[in-house]
Structures are given as C-alpha cells and as structure tokens.
C-alpha cells in the first residue's frame, strides 16, 4: 500500500480499566512517579477517568469502573484499548476506510476535546485514532506539565 500520509504519529495512551481507581492512582503516582494531568466525570458527577502524564502527548488513562468478576467484555480489568495519535484525523480516517479495513466508530469529538475514530487490529484489540487539537485537555496538560518539568 502506497501511503503519502503516515497515520500514526505516536502512542497517545494505553487505557487501563481498574478495580480501584484510588489504589491504581497510588501505584502510578506514588510508586512510579507519574503526575496526574486531568480528570473526567460522568454526567452524575462520579469520577470516570484519570489521565496520568508520561511525556508530552503520552498518557496513561485509568478508568474507574471495572468489574471484579469480568473475564472478557467491556468491563474486563486491564488494558482495554490503545490510542494512536495522528496529525490529521480526516486524512487518517479516509486512509483506513479506503484500505477496506473496518471503521468501528465514525469520527467524533470526545469529552477531552480531541477528535477520534475507532477501528481494531486483527486480534480485535480496539484501536482509537486520535488528533489532539490545541484546545484539548491533553494539549493543555502537555503545555502545563512540560513547563513544570522545565522548572524542576
């Protein structure tokens, strides 16, 4: 396949569904030293997601609502998807679509103000393709945390 556009510009985040968001936050922040970037909440106000800063544009995404008894499916504990960054969401979408590979979810605007669409790999691992515009929560956290890192 001759591609003028390289779809993947980097690994944006790995998403982990947790049994206990507080235990996971303690591990990743106190043990591994990651810093919290931002939180997102459900409509009822309950905590749904915490992003932890690794490096500019790279995060660990922790979901707060895993089911202890799940073995497979949407509530399974552990890695639940990979998110790959792109610089041009529309061109990336068209490239994947024109290749004949399935699009699982059309382009949408996420809660964190990013643009994304979804596909999957041959083993059915969900793959989120994301563009982070300057107004996205991730881009804002990148600027803030990169500046803090320079000041340390």
PDB file of C-alpha atoms in Angstrom:
ATOM      1  CA  UNK A   1       0.000   0.000   0.000  1.00  0.00           C
ATOM      2  CA  UNK A   2       1.499   3.310  -1.102  1.00  0.00           C
ATOM      3  CA  UNK A   3       0.727   5.881   1.571  1.00  0.00           C
ATOM      4  CA  UNK A   4       1.601   9.540   1.410  1.00  0.00           C
ATOM      5  CA  UNK A   5       0.227  10.006   4.917  1.00  0.00           C
ATOM      6  CA  UNK A   6       1.740   8.170   7.840  1.00  0.00           C
ATOM      7  CA  UNK A   7      -1.305   7.736  10.053  1.00  0.00           C
ATOM      8  CA  UNK A   8       0.496   7.026  13.339  1.00  0.00           C
ATOM      9  CA  UNK A   9       2.437   9.976  14.754  1.00  0.00           C
ATOM     10  CA  UNK A  10       2.921   8.467  18.211  1.00  0.00           C
ATOM     11  CA  UNK A  11       1.371   6.467  21.029  1.00  0.00           C
ATOM     12  CA  UNK A  12      -1.092   8.744  22.800  1.00  0.00           C
ATOM     13  CA  UNK A  13      -2.155   6.468  25.631  1.00  0.00           C
ATOM     14  CA  UNK A  14      -2.824   2.997  26.906  1.00  0.00           C
ATOM     15  CA  UNK A  15      -6.164   2.696  28.676  1.00  0.00           C
ATOM     16  CA  UNK A  16      -6.486   0.557  31.797  1.00  0.00           C
ATOM     17  CA  UNK A  17      -9.745  -0.372  33.478  1.00  0.00           C
ATOM     18  CA  UNK A  18      -9.159  -0.518  37.236  1.00  0.00           C
ATOM     19  CA  UNK A  19     -10.774  -2.372  40.108  1.00  0.00           C
ATOM     20  CA  UNK A  20      -9.951   0.538  42.434  1.00  0.00           C
ATOM     21  CA  UNK A  21      -9.094   3.886  40.912  1.00  0.00           C
ATOM     22  CA  UNK A  22      -7.622   5.053  44.240  1.00  0.00           C
ATOM     23  CA  UNK A  23      -5.294   2.035  44.518  1.00  0.00           C
ATOM     24  CA  UNK A  24      -4.235   2.467  40.886  1.00  0.00           C
ATOM     25  CA  UNK A  25      -3.627   6.194  41.361  1.00  0.00           C
ATOM     26  CA  UNK A  26      -1.457   5.494  44.420  1.00  0.00           C
ATOM     27  CA  UNK A  27       0.581   2.929  42.476  1.00  0.00           C
ATOM     28  CA  UNK A  28       1.117   5.008  39.344  1.00  0.00           C
ATOM     29  CA  UNK A  29       1.754   8.300  41.167  1.00  0.00           C
ATOM     30  CA  UNK A  30       3.427   7.306  44.451  1.00  0.00           C
ATOM     31  CA  UNK A  31       5.301   4.208  43.268  1.00  0.00           C
ATOM     32  CA  UNK A  32       6.049   5.006  39.608  1.00  0.00           C
ATOM     33  CA  UNK A  33       6.104   8.799  39.963  1.00  0.00           C
ATOM     34  CA  UNK A  34       3.621   9.745  37.243  1.00  0.00           C
ATOM     35  CA  UNK A  35       1.741  13.034  37.648  1.00  0.00           C
ATOM     36  CA  UNK A  36      -1.995  13.470  37.328  1.00  0.00           C
ATOM     37  CA  UNK A  37      -2.887  15.537  34.253  1.00  0.00           C
ATOM     38  CA  UNK A  38      -6.675  15.813  34.491  1.00  0.00           C
ATOM     39  CA  UNK A  39      -9.891  14.037  35.470  1.00  0.00           C
ATOM     40  CA  UNK A  40     -13.166  13.470  33.663  1.00  0.00           C
ATOM     41  CA  UNK A  41     -16.505  12.736  35.327  1.00  0.00           C
ATOM     42  CA  UNK A  42     -19.730  11.021  34.294  1.00  0.00           C
ATOM     43  CA  UNK A  43     -22.938  13.005  33.966  1.00  0.00           C
ATOM     44  CA  UNK A  44     -23.895  12.000  37.529  1.00  0.00           C
ATOM     45  CA  UNK A  45     -20.651  13.587  38.774  1.00  0.00           C
ATOM     46  CA  UNK A  46     -18.886  10.308  39.559  1.00  0.00           C
ATOM     47  CA  UNK A  47     -15.226  10.028  38.578  1.00  0.00           C
ATOM     48  CA  UNK A  48     -14.865   8.134  35.297  1.00  0.00           C
ATOM     49  CA  UNK A  49     -11.327   8.702  34.003  1.00  0.00           C
ATOM     50  CA  UNK A  50      -7.959   9.979  35.206  1.00  0.00           C
ATOM     51  CA  UNK A  51      -5.165  10.819  32.767  1.00  0.00           C
ATOM     52  CA  UNK A  52      -1.600  10.478  34.064  1.00  0.00           C
ATOM     53  CA  UNK A  53       1.194  12.403  32.301  1.00  0.00           C
ATOM     54  CA  UNK A  54       4.148  10.375  30.988  1.00  0.00           C
ATOM     55  CA  UNK A  55       5.630  12.837  28.456  1.00  0.00           C
ATOM     56  CA  UNK A  56       4.164  15.459  26.125  1.00  0.00           C
ATOM     57  CA  UNK A  57       1.393  13.736  24.190  1.00  0.00           C
ATOM     58  CA  UNK A  58       1.786  10.455  26.107  1.00  0.00           C
ATOM     59  CA  UNK A  59      -0.563   9.393  28.876  1.00  0.00           C
ATOM     60  CA  UNK A  60      -1.823   6.504  30.911  1.00  0.00           C
ATOM     61  CA  UNK A  61      -5.636   6.573  31.004  1.00  0.00           C
ATOM     62  CA  UNK A  62      -7.233   4.959  34.072  1.00  0.00           C
ATOM     63  CA  UNK A  63     -10.919   4.039  34.014  1.00  0.00           C
ATOM     64  CA  UNK A  64     -12.660   3.910  37.387  1.00  0.00           C
ATOM     65  CA  UNK A  65     -15.351   1.357  36.706  1.00  0.00           C
ATOM     66  CA  UNK A  66     -14.029  -2.166  36.119  1.00  0.00           C
ATOM     67  CA  UNK A  67     -15.972  -5.217  37.264  1.00  0.00           C
ATOM     68  CA  UNK A  68     -14.118  -7.645  39.526  1.00  0.00           C
ATOM     69  CA  UNK A  69     -15.780 -10.740  38.061  1.00  0.00           C
ATOM     70  CA  UNK A  70     -15.385  -9.874  34.367  1.00  0.00           C
ATOM     71  CA  UNK A  71     -13.186 -12.136  32.238  1.00  0.00           C
ATOM     72  CA  UNK A  72     -13.952 -10.667  28.819  1.00  0.00           C
ATOM     73  CA  UNK A  73     -16.070  -7.848  27.501  1.00  0.00           C
ATOM     74  CA  UNK A  74     -16.347  -4.119  28.129  1.00  0.00           C
ATOM     75  CA  UNK A  75     -15.882  -4.393  31.917  1.00  0.00           C
ATOM     76  CA  UNK A  76     -12.730  -6.532  31.947  1.00  0.00           C
ATOM     77  CA  UNK A  77      -9.925  -5.309  34.209  1.00  0.00           C
ATOM     78  CA  UNK A  78      -6.643  -4.389  32.483  1.00  0.00           C
ATOM     79  CA  UNK A  79      -5.718  -2.974  29.074  1.00  0.00           C
ATOM     80  CA  UNK A  80      -8.879  -2.180  27.153  1.00  0.00           C
ATOM     81  CA  UNK A  81      -7.588  -0.255  24.113  1.00  0.00           C
ATOM     82  CA  UNK A  82      -4.619   1.510  22.520  1.00  0.00           C
ATOM     83  CA  UNK A  83      -4.806   5.074  21.329  1.00  0.00           C
ATOM     84  CA  UNK A  84      -2.570   6.149  18.465  1.00  0.00           C
ATOM     85  CA  UNK A  85      -2.021   9.831  17.695  1.00  0.00           C
ATOM     86  CA  UNK A  86      -2.436  11.318  14.266  1.00  0.00           C
ATOM     87  CA  UNK A  87      -1.791  14.804  12.947  1.00  0.00           C
ATOM     88  CA  UNK A  88      -4.784  14.746  10.554  1.00  0.00           C
ATOM     89  CA  UNK A  89      -7.891  12.873  11.737  1.00  0.00           C
ATOM     90  CA  UNK A  90      -9.830  13.264   8.474  1.00  0.00           C
ATOM     91  CA  UNK A  91      -6.981  12.081   6.223  1.00  0.00           C
ATOM     92  CA  UNK A  92      -6.251   9.174   8.585  1.00  0.00           C
ATOM     93  CA  UNK A  93      -9.904   8.158   8.623  1.00  0.00           C
ATOM     94  CA  UNK A  94     -10.063   8.238   4.811  1.00  0.00           C
ATOM     95  CA  UNK A  95      -6.869   6.181   4.524  1.00  0.00           C
ATOM     96  CA  UNK A  96      -8.195   3.460   6.850  1.00  0.00           C
ATOM     97  CA  UNK A  97     -11.601   3.465   5.150  1.00  0.00           C
ATOM     98  CA  UNK A  98     -10.115   3.312   1.640  1.00  0.00           C
ATOM     99  CA  UNK A  99      -7.928   0.373   2.683  1.00  0.00           C
ATOM    100  CA  UNK A 100     -11.088  -1.641   3.261  1.00  0.00           C
ATOM    101  CA  UNK A 101     -10.352  -2.061   6.965  1.00  0.00           C
ATOM    102  CA  UNK A 102     -13.459  -1.684   9.159  1.00  0.00           C
ATOM    103  CA  UNK A 103     -14.313   1.560  10.920  1.00  0.00           C
ATOM    104  CA  UNK A 104     -15.891   0.669  14.267  1.00  0.00           C
ATOM    105  CA  UNK A 105     -16.898   4.228  15.223  1.00  0.00           C
ATOM    106  CA  UNK A 106     -17.032   7.260  12.975  1.00  0.00           C
ATOM    107  CA  UNK A 107     -15.117  10.472  13.701  1.00  0.00           C
ATOM    108  CA  UNK A 108     -16.426  12.086  16.863  1.00  0.00           C
ATOM    109  CA  UNK A 109     -15.481  14.876  19.249  1.00  0.00           C
ATOM    110  CA  UNK A 110     -14.566  13.454  22.674  1.00  0.00           C
ATOM    111  CA  UNK A 111     -15.126  14.804  26.181  1.00  0.00           C
ATOM    112  CA  UNK A 112     -11.470  15.833  26.334  1.00  0.00           C
ATOM    113  CA  UNK A 113     -11.979  17.927  23.159  1.00  0.00           C
ATOM    114  CA  UNK A 114      -9.996  15.551  20.932  1.00  0.00           C
ATOM    115  CA  UNK A 115     -11.132  14.184  17.584  1.00  0.00           C
ATOM    116  CA  UNK A 116     -11.188  10.394  17.275  1.00  0.00           C
ATOM    117  CA  UNK A 117     -12.412   7.389  15.360  1.00  0.00           C
ATOM    118  CA  UNK A 118     -12.138   3.696  16.164  1.00  0.00           C
ATOM    119  CA  UNK A 119     -11.047   0.569  14.354  1.00  0.00           C
ATOM    120  CA  UNK A 120      -9.471  -2.671  15.602  1.00  0.00           C
ATOM    121  CA  UNK A 121      -6.456  -4.825  14.899  1.00  0.00           C
ATOM    122  CA  UNK A 122      -6.640  -8.390  13.511  1.00  0.00           C
ATOM    123  CA  UNK A 123      -6.951  -9.757  17.066  1.00  0.00           C
ATOM    124  CA  UNK A 124      -9.881  -7.388  17.764  1.00  0.00           C
ATOM    125  CA  UNK A 125      -7.887  -5.106  20.063  1.00  0.00           C
ATOM    126  CA  UNK A 126      -9.777  -1.805  19.931  1.00  0.00           C
ATOM    127  CA  UNK A 127      -7.664   0.954  18.368  1.00  0.00           C
ATOM    128  CA  UNK A 128      -8.555   4.613  18.894  1.00  0.00           C
ATOM    129  CA  UNK A 129      -7.033   7.011  16.361  1.00  0.00           C
ATOM    130  CA  UNK A 130      -6.889  10.499  17.933  1.00  0.00           C
ATOM    131  CA  UNK A 131      -5.983  14.037  16.910  1.00  0.00           C
ATOM    132  CA  UNK A 132      -5.234  16.385  19.810  1.00  0.00           C
ATOM    133  CA  UNK A 133      -6.058  19.988  18.853  1.00  0.00           C
ATOM    134  CA  UNK A 134      -4.528  22.798  20.949  1.00  0.00           C
ATOM    135  CA  UNK A 135      -7.755  23.245  22.947  1.00  0.00           C
ATOM    136  CA  UNK A 136      -7.880  19.570  24.017  1.00  0.00           C
ATOM    137  CA  UNK A 137      -7.401  18.716  27.678  1.00  0.00           C
ATOM    138  CA  UNK A 138      -4.349  16.640  26.722  1.00  0.00           C
ATOM    139  CA  UNK A 139      -2.683  19.507  24.818  1.00  0.00           C
ATOM    140  CA  UNK A 140      -3.404  21.885  27.702  1.00  0.00           C
ATOM    141  CA  UNK A 141      -1.924  19.394  30.178  1.00  0.00           C
ATOM    142  CA  UNK A 142       1.097  18.897  27.884  1.00  0.00           C
ATOM    143  CA  UNK A 143       1.837  22.611  27.952  1.00  0.00           C
ATOM    144  CA  UNK A 144       1.326  22.930  31.727  1.00  0.00           C
ATOM    145  CA  UNK A 145       3.244  19.791  32.733  1.00  0.00           C
ATOM    146  CA  UNK A 146       6.079  20.271  30.237  1.00  0.00           C
ATOM    147  CA  UNK A 147       6.579  23.769  31.659  1.00  0.00           C
ATOM    148  CA  UNK A 148       6.576  22.380  35.226  1.00  0.00           C
ATOM    149  CA  UNK A 149       9.159  19.777  34.160  1.00  0.00           C
ATOM    150  CA  UNK A 150      11.418  22.504  32.774  1.00  0.00           C
ATOM    151  CA  UNK A 151      11.121  24.430  36.041  1.00  0.00           C
ATOM    152  CA  UNK A 152      12.074  21.388  38.196  1.00  0.00           C
TER     153      UNK A 152
END
